[in-house]
XYZ file of C-alpha atoms in Angstrom:
410
model
C 16.951 134.846 58.735
C 17.367 131.954 56.298
C 19.924 129.406 57.474
C 22.728 128.402 55.090
C 21.524 125.525 52.883
C 22.692 122.020 53.675
C 25.098 123.113 56.387
C 24.397 119.893 58.231
C 26.252 118.004 55.495
C 29.349 120.064 56.234
C 29.325 119.714 60.022
C 32.363 117.596 60.762
C 31.153 115.420 63.629
C 34.559 113.791 64.087
C 36.129 117.222 64.466
C 33.583 118.201 67.107
C 34.232 114.972 69.017
C 38.002 115.503 68.823
C 37.594 119.018 70.205
C 35.480 117.742 73.105
C 37.981 114.978 73.769
C 40.796 117.529 73.863
C 39.012 119.257 76.746
C 37.964 116.264 78.826
C 41.122 114.235 78.263
C 41.839 110.857 76.759
C 40.028 108.700 79.299
C 39.203 105.047 78.778
C 36.289 105.101 81.229
C 32.929 106.693 80.348
C 32.696 110.429 80.978
C 29.425 111.376 82.736
C 27.518 114.529 81.903
C 27.942 115.818 85.447
C 29.039 114.077 88.608
C 29.652 115.475 92.084
C 33.095 116.701 93.023
C 33.394 115.900 96.737
C 36.368 117.575 98.417
C 37.550 118.675 101.842
C 35.921 117.663 105.126
C 32.999 115.620 103.783
C 34.169 112.389 105.418
C 34.774 114.117 108.750
C 31.402 115.864 108.881
C 29.356 112.876 107.768
C 31.194 110.601 110.208
C 30.401 113.083 112.968
C 26.684 112.664 112.215
C 27.032 108.889 112.317
C 29.075 108.926 115.520
C 26.666 111.242 117.356
C 23.474 109.741 115.934
C 22.211 113.096 114.617
C 21.286 111.907 111.141
C 17.715 113.152 110.713
C 16.188 116.608 110.273
C 17.284 117.930 113.661
C 20.959 118.692 114.098
C 23.570 121.414 114.102
C 24.628 120.915 110.467
C 21.171 121.867 109.175
C 21.334 125.226 110.939
C 24.958 125.728 109.925
C 24.239 124.920 106.281
C 21.368 127.403 106.238
C 23.564 130.102 107.743
C 26.346 129.449 105.240
C 23.934 129.509 102.298
C 22.462 132.810 103.470
C 25.925 134.323 103.899
C 27.142 133.110 100.500
C 24.090 134.235 98.527
C 23.407 137.419 100.468
C 19.874 136.304 101.326
C 18.630 137.208 104.799
C 17.240 133.704 105.339
C 17.779 130.191 103.944
C 15.601 127.172 104.763
C 17.057 123.765 103.867
C 14.675 121.126 102.494
C 14.793 117.662 100.936
C 15.082 118.695 97.273
C 14.635 121.567 94.837
C 11.130 120.554 93.799
C 9.984 120.586 97.426
C 11.561 124.032 97.792
C 9.709 125.348 94.746
C 6.421 123.742 95.776
C 6.731 125.392 99.187
C 7.681 128.773 97.715
C 4.653 128.743 95.430
C 2.332 127.863 98.280
C 3.856 130.607 100.428
C 2.971 133.295 97.865
C -0.572 131.948 97.664
C -0.629 129.758 94.560
C -3.617 127.443 94.882
C -6.079 125.349 92.876
C -7.014 126.946 89.577
C -4.386 129.701 89.703
C -2.097 130.333 86.736
C 1.665 130.696 87.029
C 3.629 132.219 84.159
C 6.913 130.432 83.416
C 9.190 129.344 80.575
C 8.392 126.212 78.632
C 12.145 125.646 78.214
C 12.817 124.299 81.700
C 13.182 121.116 83.688
C 9.863 119.443 84.424
C 10.067 120.196 88.169
C 9.258 123.853 87.484
C 5.882 122.932 86.022
C 5.307 120.002 88.381
C 5.604 122.226 91.447
C 2.812 124.427 90.094
C 0.628 121.400 89.369
C 1.276 120.077 92.878
C -0.282 123.302 94.207
C -3.323 122.666 92.006
C -2.190 125.478 89.711
C -1.930 125.721 85.928
C 1.384 126.478 84.169
C 1.143 129.266 81.584
C 4.098 129.151 79.198
C 5.995 132.186 77.886
C 8.929 132.273 75.454
C 12.618 132.608 76.344
C 15.318 134.872 74.930
C 18.486 133.857 73.084
C 20.705 136.048 75.265
C 20.153 134.134 78.516
C 18.049 131.094 77.530
C 15.732 132.316 80.294
C 12.303 133.906 80.435
C 12.071 136.847 78.013
C 10.926 140.040 79.811
C 9.534 141.502 76.579
C 7.527 138.347 75.865
C 6.247 138.307 79.451
C 5.182 141.948 79.232
C 3.412 141.385 75.907
C 1.562 138.396 77.339
C 0.393 140.344 80.358
C -0.691 143.268 78.180
C -2.754 140.822 76.093
C -4.345 138.828 78.883
C -3.999 140.466 82.303
C -6.819 142.326 83.999
C -6.073 143.881 87.382
C -8.828 143.971 89.990
C -9.046 144.571 93.724
C -8.764 140.781 94.147
C -5.573 140.478 92.105
C -4.438 140.022 88.534
C -6.621 137.786 86.339
C -6.334 136.260 82.890
C -9.433 137.629 81.171
C -9.273 134.835 78.575
C -9.471 131.980 81.116
C -10.890 133.758 84.170
C -8.087 132.341 86.324
C -5.987 134.393 88.729
C -2.365 134.960 87.686
C -0.762 134.134 91.013
C 2.981 134.187 90.288
C 5.782 134.332 87.737
C 8.598 131.771 87.927
C 11.908 132.456 86.216
C 14.430 129.625 85.808
C 18.152 130.294 85.327
C 18.953 127.835 82.540
C 22.210 125.885 82.933
C 23.199 128.401 85.619
C 22.970 131.501 83.393
C 21.038 134.338 85.093
C 17.926 135.533 83.297
C 17.294 139.263 82.900
C 16.096 139.710 86.463
C 15.983 143.495 86.580
C 13.556 143.751 83.665
C 11.547 140.734 84.788
C 11.155 142.257 88.223
C 10.026 145.565 86.690
C 7.290 143.763 84.765
C 6.078 141.706 87.731
C 6.075 144.736 90.042
C 4.027 146.695 87.503
C 1.343 144.003 87.644
C 1.857 143.263 91.363
C 2.563 139.585 90.688
C 5.046 137.754 92.974
C 8.316 136.753 91.293
C 9.876 133.414 92.287
C 13.322 132.354 91.108
C 13.999 128.741 90.229
C 17.738 129.022 90.851
C 18.152 125.256 91.150
C 21.039 125.308 88.661
C 22.610 128.669 89.474
C 24.268 128.493 92.888
C 27.226 130.866 92.567
C 25.833 132.810 89.591
C 25.546 136.586 89.784
C 23.355 139.168 88.081
C 25.641 142.156 88.337
C 27.033 141.749 91.850
C 23.928 140.112 93.308
C 23.309 136.377 93.629
C 20.493 134.717 91.750
C 17.637 133.616 93.968
C 17.609 136.937 95.841
C 15.702 139.172 93.397
C 12.214 137.712 93.812
C 10.046 137.316 96.911
C 11.528 133.849 97.189
C 14.204 131.864 95.400
C 15.072 128.179 95.490
C 18.249 126.120 95.140
C 18.916 122.443 94.434
C 21.692 120.193 95.731
C 20.859 117.102 93.688
C 23.710 114.758 92.809
C 24.353 116.564 89.531
C 24.523 120.113 90.930
C 27.628 122.219 91.552
C 27.555 121.132 95.195
C 25.535 118.119 96.253
C 23.956 116.877 99.458
C 22.799 113.703 97.686
C 19.331 115.177 97.532
C 18.425 118.530 98.933
C 17.277 122.049 98.239
C 16.793 125.394 99.930
C 14.417 128.344 99.998
C 15.929 131.853 100.002
C 14.138 135.016 101.085
C 14.727 138.400 102.699
C 11.296 138.282 104.347
C 11.518 137.047 107.949
C 7.816 136.154 108.052
C 8.068 134.101 104.860
C 11.153 132.333 106.206
C 9.330 131.462 109.410
C 6.349 130.195 107.448
C 8.676 128.138 105.239
C 10.205 126.408 108.261
C 6.783 125.774 109.768
C 5.248 124.485 106.527
C 8.184 122.167 105.778
C 8.221 120.731 109.310
C 4.670 119.321 109.279
C 3.333 122.599 110.749
C 4.052 121.310 114.253
C 3.877 123.959 116.957
C 6.923 123.877 119.246
C 6.187 122.047 122.498
C 8.218 119.775 124.793
C 5.913 116.799 124.245
C 2.628 117.676 122.561
C 2.100 116.989 118.853
C -0.149 119.805 117.692
C -0.187 120.651 113.989
C -2.113 123.726 112.872
C -2.449 123.116 109.109
C -1.922 120.572 106.352
C 1.810 120.684 105.732
C 4.843 118.709 104.531
C 7.717 116.683 105.916
C 10.251 118.477 103.729
C 13.102 119.426 106.068
C 16.648 118.417 105.103
C 18.274 115.678 107.240
C 21.376 116.557 109.234
C 23.378 113.914 107.375
C 22.753 115.645 104.047
C 23.425 119.084 105.508
C 26.797 117.907 106.807
C 27.801 117.007 103.275
C 26.639 120.442 102.141
C 28.650 122.244 104.828
C 31.792 120.443 103.741
C 31.285 121.425 100.116
C 30.504 125.079 100.845
C 34.185 125.508 101.733
C 35.155 124.512 98.190
C 32.359 126.264 96.306
C 34.459 129.205 95.017
C 37.068 126.733 93.749
C 34.379 124.655 92.011
C 32.861 127.722 90.340
C 36.265 128.839 89.084
C 36.962 125.355 87.729
C 33.648 125.257 85.871
C 34.205 128.708 84.392
C 37.623 127.550 83.254
C 36.130 124.423 81.709
C 33.690 126.583 79.730
C 36.602 128.620 78.399
C 38.413 125.420 77.434
C 35.379 124.320 75.412
C 35.146 127.724 73.720
C 38.817 127.614 72.772
C 38.675 124.027 71.505
C 35.543 124.583 69.386
C 36.295 128.107 68.156
C 37.567 126.912 64.797
C 34.805 124.330 64.225
C 32.170 125.550 61.768
C 28.519 125.093 62.681
C 28.785 125.093 66.494
C 29.475 127.437 69.391
C 29.519 127.287 73.196
C 26.843 129.367 74.903
C 28.321 132.321 76.813
C 26.968 134.116 79.860
C 24.987 137.330 79.266
C 27.025 140.548 79.506
C 25.284 141.542 82.762
C 26.014 138.225 84.489
C 28.702 136.010 85.929
C 27.568 132.405 85.547
C 28.596 129.220 87.313
C 28.362 127.389 83.927
C 26.628 124.489 85.621
C 26.165 122.721 82.280
C 28.026 123.734 79.151
C 25.695 124.128 76.186
C 26.931 123.549 72.675
C 24.653 125.442 70.272
C 24.300 124.141 66.730
C 23.914 126.753 64.004
C 20.428 126.884 62.494
C 21.438 124.995 59.397
C 23.210 122.318 61.430
C 20.253 121.366 63.623
C 19.724 118.124 61.668
C 23.116 116.935 62.866
C 22.144 117.014 66.551
C 21.200 113.366 66.997
C 24.177 112.244 64.919
C 26.468 114.220 67.217
C 24.844 112.689 70.304
C 25.359 109.230 68.812
C 29.022 109.913 68.010
C 29.701 111.210 71.505
C 27.968 108.167 73.020
C 30.126 105.880 70.889
C 33.165 107.590 72.405
C 31.887 107.028 75.933
C 31.101 110.734 76.344
C 27.700 111.373 77.896
C 25.875 114.311 76.336
C 22.203 115.186 76.099
C 19.771 117.437 74.266
C 17.916 120.078 76.239
C 14.706 119.036 78.000
C 11.585 118.516 75.911
C 9.729 121.831 76.267
C 6.924 121.641 78.802
C 4.183 122.420 76.277
C 5.116 119.264 74.324
C 4.580 116.947 77.323
C 1.223 115.148 77.558
C 0.217 116.570 80.957
C 0.945 120.172 79.948
C 0.131 120.272 76.235
C -3.238 121.962 76.819
C -1.950 124.640 79.184
C -2.189 128.288 78.100
C 0.834 129.605 76.252
C 2.167 132.295 74.002
C 3.786 131.595 70.674
C 7.101 129.920 71.532
C 9.378 130.330 68.497
C 12.667 130.683 70.410
C 11.828 127.800 72.730
C 11.025 125.491 69.826
C 14.104 126.601 67.900
C 16.559 126.205 70.768
C 15.133 122.801 71.694
C 16.471 121.449 68.393
C 19.946 123.011 68.632
C 21.289 122.494 72.165
C 23.651 119.720 73.216
C 24.922 119.685 76.808
C 28.523 118.530 77.200
C 30.300 116.956 80.207
C 30.645 119.678 82.824
C 31.996 118.116 86.044
C 34.317 120.476 87.910
C 36.973 117.798 88.282
C 37.517 117.847 84.506
C 39.341 121.116 85.208
C 40.532 120.462 88.780
C 42.101 117.114 87.944
C 40.834 113.608 88.603
C 43.729 112.802 90.930
C 42.584 115.425 93.444
C 39.068 113.999 93.475
C 40.309 110.417 93.778
C 42.540 111.385 96.716
C 39.607 112.913 98.563
C 37.404 109.905 97.848
C 39.956 107.703 99.604
C 40.144 109.797 102.773
C 37.466 107.795 104.553
C 38.718 104.310 103.686
C 41.373 104.099 106.391
């Protein structure tokens, strides 16, 4: 499809900025891309940790947070860890990813997805995404496996490189669920473990089922810019009791339980979430439905405000999904892609933080020589996405957030 000629000259940047300003309000202070919205009992729970001295990785809030995450997502087990990258690294190791193994994944993702594979000694293998979800394309994945995969009694191997294909990682971009049913069909056909990088999609549903619960393991992130935050933090989700037990053991330095003896039975990691962070998470879980509703409302506000602006649109959730709209994505029309940096500059001048999508993984120096398919959609979308301010309080109201921030000052 040939884009309209010279559309970039007709993209009214001032009109786009006015539409964004109409949504976020006429604020004199800078508007961040995404900041935490801390409500409810956060002060009470964190103070309880400080008062009792239970601030490290042992404590009742860690267990409670895990139980609440499992109940909310529908996973049988949740294991809280220090961040999303640690969760993904652990999940990959649990399914057997090791030195020299390949892991199929999108190139359009945050760098942690590829880094976690490299930390296992593995090799990322990049596959294209689809326009409908911005996530891994099941058809592209199936084509790639048909071209390269050879199944043996020892597993599935890439006959071009000789390396074992040890896993597939799908990432739910900006909180929008990828096509999990078709992706799972493909991975089951080739008997390759599916892992969900659901770092951005807490609260997002594929049909009526939560993301992070379709693969053998899923992971979440509670970084400062996520829909709920524990400062840092992440979690591993699984329905497999043995995998959950192994996850706890592996992330707690593989120490065997004993009243006094320090016996560790494998090389492992000090990845468990501190009680102090978990307390903050428990407080925010109470408000999670309210935060999701606010972010969905904010997305609708952006769609309404920009509906009449030529050359741009707001990305909408796939028909099969209900998204948390973690980050709102403004999509430039093909002919308007040249206006992207100009729009970012205009927004910055207005004190409105926006950003382009991540540089695709195959363009980064450490991953440029990794195996990959043709990536036309990835390379196209990377030039046309602008993320807009998406904090929940932009819909909830700043006064509510400010009131909660002051609760602990007395």
